[in-house]
């Protein structure tokens, strides 16, 4: 547990094997775990919103720019996008306000955008745990490539 | 006009603190009479912080809490989030049903309804007094409820303003029941335009 690397909101961290990356309490946000086993490289990206506006303050806040930039960084560290795979978790709807679509859809819009952008970048998605009405903490072990999803009141789940 | 939260000056922050304190005081009075015991609230904090530090200050991302959320519209757009932990929940349950619980999963439908109702009354008193003071017309949505990680609930208002800002403005107040501090927090997160409108009404808009 000593080598737990914490990823904040709108943030990415890249680790060499056997680093363990963690991001806490994903609600409508999405955690994307990138893995290149041959290069012993793993990354965990925590995005908050689906698409970047014209004026970008922080590339890791948005699914499209966050995914592109994470791949670029991994490649600069010896990763190869033909080998890189991804697992995603989050995209929940924490509150349901009756008659209010705008708020509820953000989790869904995030997961749609993440999936679309992984596809555009030709990254294979090996697992996903998205949607629902509960928060998720994701712990990504770069030694095994396993992403463990922790939720409140349910058993842990491995992706 | 205030273009972003960072533009606020001391005078404006003081004015915001003042209205928040009127709102919080009214919420405390409403809760006092409902729970038939003295409920007090500290002078509210008005803080501007990065998303990740906001979560830390509110007790860490994985803390489980019960959250009641109401969306504001009209002259003020934003979200108000009322976070309650077990100690405060038990004050409510003791007063309404004369019982307490040890865990969140012991909360049944009756208990949950009571918590939503109490939360909604606290929120409405807060917003109505603030709106009356600032002469603004503010509508409140039906309350939404969830029991889960507090960190994920706080990201709900953050995503709402995420395209405008990298910081969040929190107007928060801690409650005391019968002299004891309880884990109960009211957070008001107005969007930037509403904040400008509020400051204009208070006569401190540059």
XYZ file of C-alpha atoms in Angstrom:
365
model
C 0.000 0.000 0.000
C 3.031 2.251 0.403
C 3.220 2.964 -3.313
C -0.380 4.168 -3.714
C -0.398 7.062 -6.168
C -3.444 9.289 -5.804
C -5.073 10.777 -8.898
C -7.164 13.907 -8.250
C -10.114 15.297 -10.184
C -9.204 16.394 -13.731
C -5.841 14.745 -13.349
C -3.735 11.880 -14.696
C -0.896 9.893 -13.170
C 1.354 7.479 -15.018
C 3.195 4.710 -13.194
C 5.722 2.053 -14.041
C 5.055 -1.511 -12.885
C 4.384 -2.309 -10.013
C 2.935 1.102 -9.064
C -0.644 1.207 -7.816
C -2.815 4.129 -8.897
C -6.000 5.150 -7.123
C -8.754 7.688 -7.644
C -11.510 8.207 -5.099
C -15.259 8.642 -5.259
C -16.042 8.851 -8.951
C -19.632 10.019 -9.292
C -20.508 11.184 -12.780
C -16.765 11.478 -13.465
C -14.946 8.639 -15.204
C -11.712 6.893 -14.340
C -9.883 5.512 -17.380
C -7.151 2.930 -16.720
C -4.629 2.643 -19.563
C -2.276 -0.320 -19.661
C 0.735 -1.253 -21.755
C 2.011 -4.502 -20.319
C 5.039 -4.868 -22.578
C 6.235 -1.369 -21.664
C 5.384 -1.930 -17.948
C 3.321 1.244 -18.030
C -0.048 2.110 -16.545
C -2.007 5.360 -16.360
C -5.136 6.448 -14.548
C -7.050 9.444 -15.899
C -9.931 11.095 -13.985
C -12.123 13.169 -16.305
C -15.057 15.286 -15.291
C -16.750 16.483 -18.485
C -17.334 14.999 -21.951
C -15.928 17.483 -24.478
C -13.373 20.259 -24.230
C -14.510 23.803 -25.057
C -12.487 26.014 -27.394
C -10.509 27.584 -24.601
C -9.011 24.754 -22.610
C -7.959 25.360 -19.023
C -6.955 21.818 -18.154
C -6.774 19.058 -20.774
C -7.370 16.313 -18.203
C -10.762 17.712 -17.233
C -12.331 16.543 -20.506
C -12.681 13.066 -22.020
C -11.523 13.945 -25.541
C -8.419 15.988 -24.711
C -7.645 13.907 -21.595
C -7.502 10.630 -23.495
C -5.438 12.103 -26.328
C -2.931 13.703 -23.963
C -2.600 10.616 -21.760
C -1.786 8.483 -24.823
C 0.762 11.047 -25.986
C 2.440 11.031 -22.561
C 2.488 7.235 -22.389
C 4.071 7.059 -25.837
C 6.734 9.540 -24.806
C 7.550 7.134 -21.957
C 7.907 4.126 -24.238
C 4.292 3.048 -24.575
C 2.813 2.015 -27.893
C -0.817 2.717 -28.706
C -1.142 -0.553 -30.632
C -0.606 -2.368 -27.337
C -2.362 0.018 -24.949
C -5.695 -1.223 -23.604
C -8.261 0.554 -21.432
C -10.758 -0.139 -18.648
C -13.283 2.422 -17.527
C -15.433 3.043 -14.436
C -17.766 5.777 -13.184
C -20.420 7.746 -15.053
C -23.064 7.375 -12.356
C -26.010 9.598 -11.589
C -25.779 10.457 -7.902
C -29.032 12.386 -7.629
C -32.204 12.061 -9.543
C -34.225 15.270 -9.669
C -37.635 14.498 -11.176
C -38.159 16.288 -14.495
C -34.519 17.324 -14.714
C -32.570 15.735 -17.540
C -29.664 18.113 -17.800
C -28.098 17.062 -14.523
C -28.726 13.345 -14.781
C -27.217 12.981 -18.193
C -23.722 14.128 -17.391
C -22.573 10.667 -16.234
C -24.058 9.102 -19.327
C -22.593 11.778 -21.595
C -19.198 11.224 -19.989
C -19.236 7.472 -20.572
C -20.445 7.917 -24.168
C -17.672 10.397 -24.851
C -14.982 8.225 -23.230
C -16.043 5.189 -25.276
C -16.200 7.209 -28.492
C -12.795 8.768 -27.943
C -11.157 5.423 -27.114
C -12.615 4.126 -30.352
C -11.326 7.145 -32.300
C -7.853 6.591 -30.870
C -8.121 2.863 -31.684
C -7.663 1.793 -28.087
C -9.218 -1.545 -27.168
C -11.546 -1.373 -24.167
C -11.223 -4.525 -22.077
C -13.715 -3.745 -19.360
C -16.204 -1.205 -18.126
C -18.306 -0.602 -15.052
C -20.377 2.507 -15.691
C -23.766 3.973 -14.809
C -25.902 3.275 -11.773
C -26.532 5.623 -8.872
C -23.496 4.993 -6.698
C -19.927 6.258 -6.346
C -16.886 4.203 -7.270
C -13.276 4.239 -6.079
C -10.879 2.720 -8.604
C -7.569 1.136 -7.669
C -5.449 0.197 -10.673
C -2.602 -2.228 -10.179
C 0.007 -1.860 -12.901
C 1.631 -5.178 -11.932
C -1.464 -7.142 -12.950
C -3.496 -4.731 -15.072
C -6.454 -5.315 -12.747
C -8.702 -2.410 -11.795
C -10.533 -2.980 -8.523
C -13.791 -1.063 -8.104
C -14.838 -0.215 -4.561
C -18.380 0.941 -3.853
C -20.457 1.615 -0.759
C -22.536 -1.339 0.392
C -21.420 -3.753 -2.326
C -18.595 -6.203 -2.817
C -15.421 -5.106 -4.553
C -15.323 -5.898 -8.220
C -12.306 -6.615 -10.410
C -12.130 -5.448 -14.000
C -19.463 42.148 -13.707
C -17.694 39.284 -12.051
C -16.271 37.082 -14.805
C -14.924 34.380 -12.554
C -14.833 33.519 -8.876
C -11.217 34.688 -8.662
C -12.290 38.279 -9.386
C -14.094 38.744 -6.077
C -12.704 41.346 -3.716
C -12.826 41.412 0.085
C -15.871 43.659 0.225
C -17.796 41.338 -2.053
C -16.780 38.242 -0.082
C -17.974 39.977 3.095
C -21.309 40.752 1.487
C -21.694 37.126 0.419
C -20.784 35.968 3.927
C -23.443 38.294 5.287
C -26.275 36.898 3.165
C -25.097 33.343 3.770
C -25.253 34.030 7.455
C -28.831 35.312 7.177
C -29.799 32.165 5.282
C -28.033 29.839 7.689
C -29.506 31.582 10.731
C -33.018 31.114 9.368
C -32.344 27.462 8.552
C -31.136 26.918 12.122
C -34.251 28.577 13.556
C -36.524 26.412 11.408
C -34.680 23.250 12.465
C -34.756 24.283 16.140
C -38.523 24.439 16.207
C -38.889 21.217 14.203
C -36.527 19.201 16.350
C -37.609 20.942 19.582
C -34.051 21.618 20.586
C -31.569 24.387 20.132
C -29.925 24.261 16.727
C -27.176 26.756 16.063
C -24.982 27.383 13.092
C -21.497 28.894 12.967
C -20.894 32.050 10.997
C -20.684 30.558 7.501
C -17.392 30.163 5.715
C -17.138 31.519 2.223
C -14.293 29.720 0.537
C -12.968 29.495 -2.932
C -10.996 26.352 -3.616
C -9.683 23.847 -6.080
C -11.910 20.822 -6.575
C -9.616 18.322 -4.910
C -9.039 20.470 -1.827
C -12.777 21.092 -1.491
C -13.312 17.360 -1.103
C -10.584 17.057 1.518
C -12.000 19.932 3.541
C -15.424 18.320 3.543
C -14.108 15.215 5.265
C -12.439 13.100 2.590
C -13.851 11.541 -0.557
C -15.011 8.192 0.800
C -16.863 9.437 3.877
C -20.393 8.101 3.662
C -23.106 10.687 4.154
C -26.704 11.312 3.399
C -27.108 14.092 0.849
C -30.131 16.167 -0.015
C -29.781 18.235 -3.126
C -31.983 21.008 -4.446
C -31.452 22.846 -7.693
C -31.996 26.605 -7.782
C -33.388 28.500 -10.732
C -34.872 31.916 -11.476
C -32.710 34.857 -10.417
C -30.176 32.473 -8.927
C -28.914 29.313 -10.625
C -26.946 26.781 -8.735
C -27.127 23.871 -6.374
C -27.624 23.572 -2.680
C -26.383 20.406 -1.069
C -27.148 19.425 2.489
C -24.814 16.731 3.831
C -25.730 14.899 7.012
C -23.792 12.215 8.817
C -25.024 9.665 11.356
C -24.698 11.844 14.465
C -27.022 14.499 13.017
C -29.330 11.868 11.510
C -29.742 10.397 14.985
C -30.674 13.808 16.403
C -33.467 13.912 13.820
C -34.580 10.315 14.337
C -34.524 10.703 18.120
C -36.726 13.753 17.899
C -39.178 12.405 15.297
C -39.370 8.662 16.032
C -37.613 8.420 19.398
C -35.092 5.956 17.983
C -31.516 5.945 16.676
C -29.546 3.842 14.175
C -25.972 2.588 14.084
C -25.592 2.240 10.357
C -26.899 3.919 7.216
C -28.459 0.708 5.902
C -30.803 0.639 8.894
C -32.565 3.688 7.503
C -35.944 2.631 6.152
C -38.440 4.482 4.006
C -40.001 6.335 6.948
C -36.658 7.492 8.288
C -35.492 8.536 4.833
C -38.656 10.565 4.236
C -38.165 12.348 7.539
C -34.560 13.204 6.639
C -35.547 14.517 3.218
C -38.329 16.592 4.748
C -36.102 18.080 7.444
C -33.406 18.726 4.863
C -35.850 20.368 2.523
C -37.165 22.633 5.264
C -33.623 23.662 6.200
C -32.786 24.373 2.561
C -36.006 26.280 1.849
C -35.592 28.475 4.925
C -32.040 29.224 3.896
C -32.873 30.154 0.311
C -36.127 31.969 1.027
C -34.546 34.292 3.579
C -31.533 34.901 1.332
C -33.803 35.604 -1.639
C -36.015 37.939 0.385
C -33.013 39.857 1.670
C -31.482 40.239 -1.794
C -34.926 40.793 -3.401
C -34.386 37.919 -5.804
C -36.922 35.480 -7.128
C -35.498 31.989 -6.620
C -37.287 28.733 -7.393
C -36.403 25.456 -5.732
C -36.623 22.014 -7.310
C -38.009 18.932 -5.604
C -35.309 17.560 -3.275
C -33.202 14.641 -4.498
C -31.692 12.244 -2.011
C -28.823 9.782 -1.842
C -26.689 7.940 0.687
C -23.212 7.372 -0.667
C -19.648 8.712 -0.755
C -19.690 12.448 0.006
C -16.839 13.023 -2.444
C -19.002 11.940 -5.360
C -21.932 14.107 -4.270
C -19.753 17.198 -4.117
C -18.681 16.652 -7.704
C -22.321 17.192 -8.762
C -22.170 20.994 -8.325
C -18.579 20.914 -9.613
C -19.559 19.353 -12.941
C -22.326 21.914 -13.149
C -19.858 24.810 -13.107
C -16.977 22.793 -14.589
C -17.055 24.576 -17.935
C -16.777 27.976 -16.236
C -14.298 27.441 -13.489
C -11.559 25.294 -11.989
C -12.501 26.417 -8.543
C -15.647 26.051 -6.558
C -17.185 28.585 -4.224
C -18.610 27.019 -1.136
C -20.815 28.778 1.350
C -20.901 26.313 4.160
C -22.132 26.228 7.703
C -21.619 23.717 10.498
C -24.531 22.959 12.761
C -24.590 22.506 16.510
C -27.450 20.680 18.215
C -27.975 21.226 21.935
C -24.469 22.684 22.168
C -22.825 19.716 20.437
C -21.156 19.965 17.074
C -22.792 17.613 14.583
C -21.704 16.548 11.111
C -24.221 18.452 9.107
C -23.274 20.918 6.416
C -25.201 23.124 4.059
C -23.325 23.993 0.900
C -24.552 26.600 -1.519
C -22.861 26.649 -4.902
C -24.117 29.498 -7.091
C -22.949 29.826 -10.671
C -20.843 32.821 -11.669
C -23.636 34.812 -13.361
C -25.927 34.399 -10.366
C -23.155 35.549 -8.120
C -22.850 38.730 -10.188
C -26.610 39.247 -9.975
C -26.524 38.722 -6.208
C -23.677 41.204 -5.765
C -25.529 43.742 -7.911
C -28.601 43.433 -5.676
C -26.420 43.914 -2.624
C -24.900 47.030 -4.207
C -21.314 45.764 -4.215
C -20.891 44.896 -7.867
C -17.944 46.803 -9.302
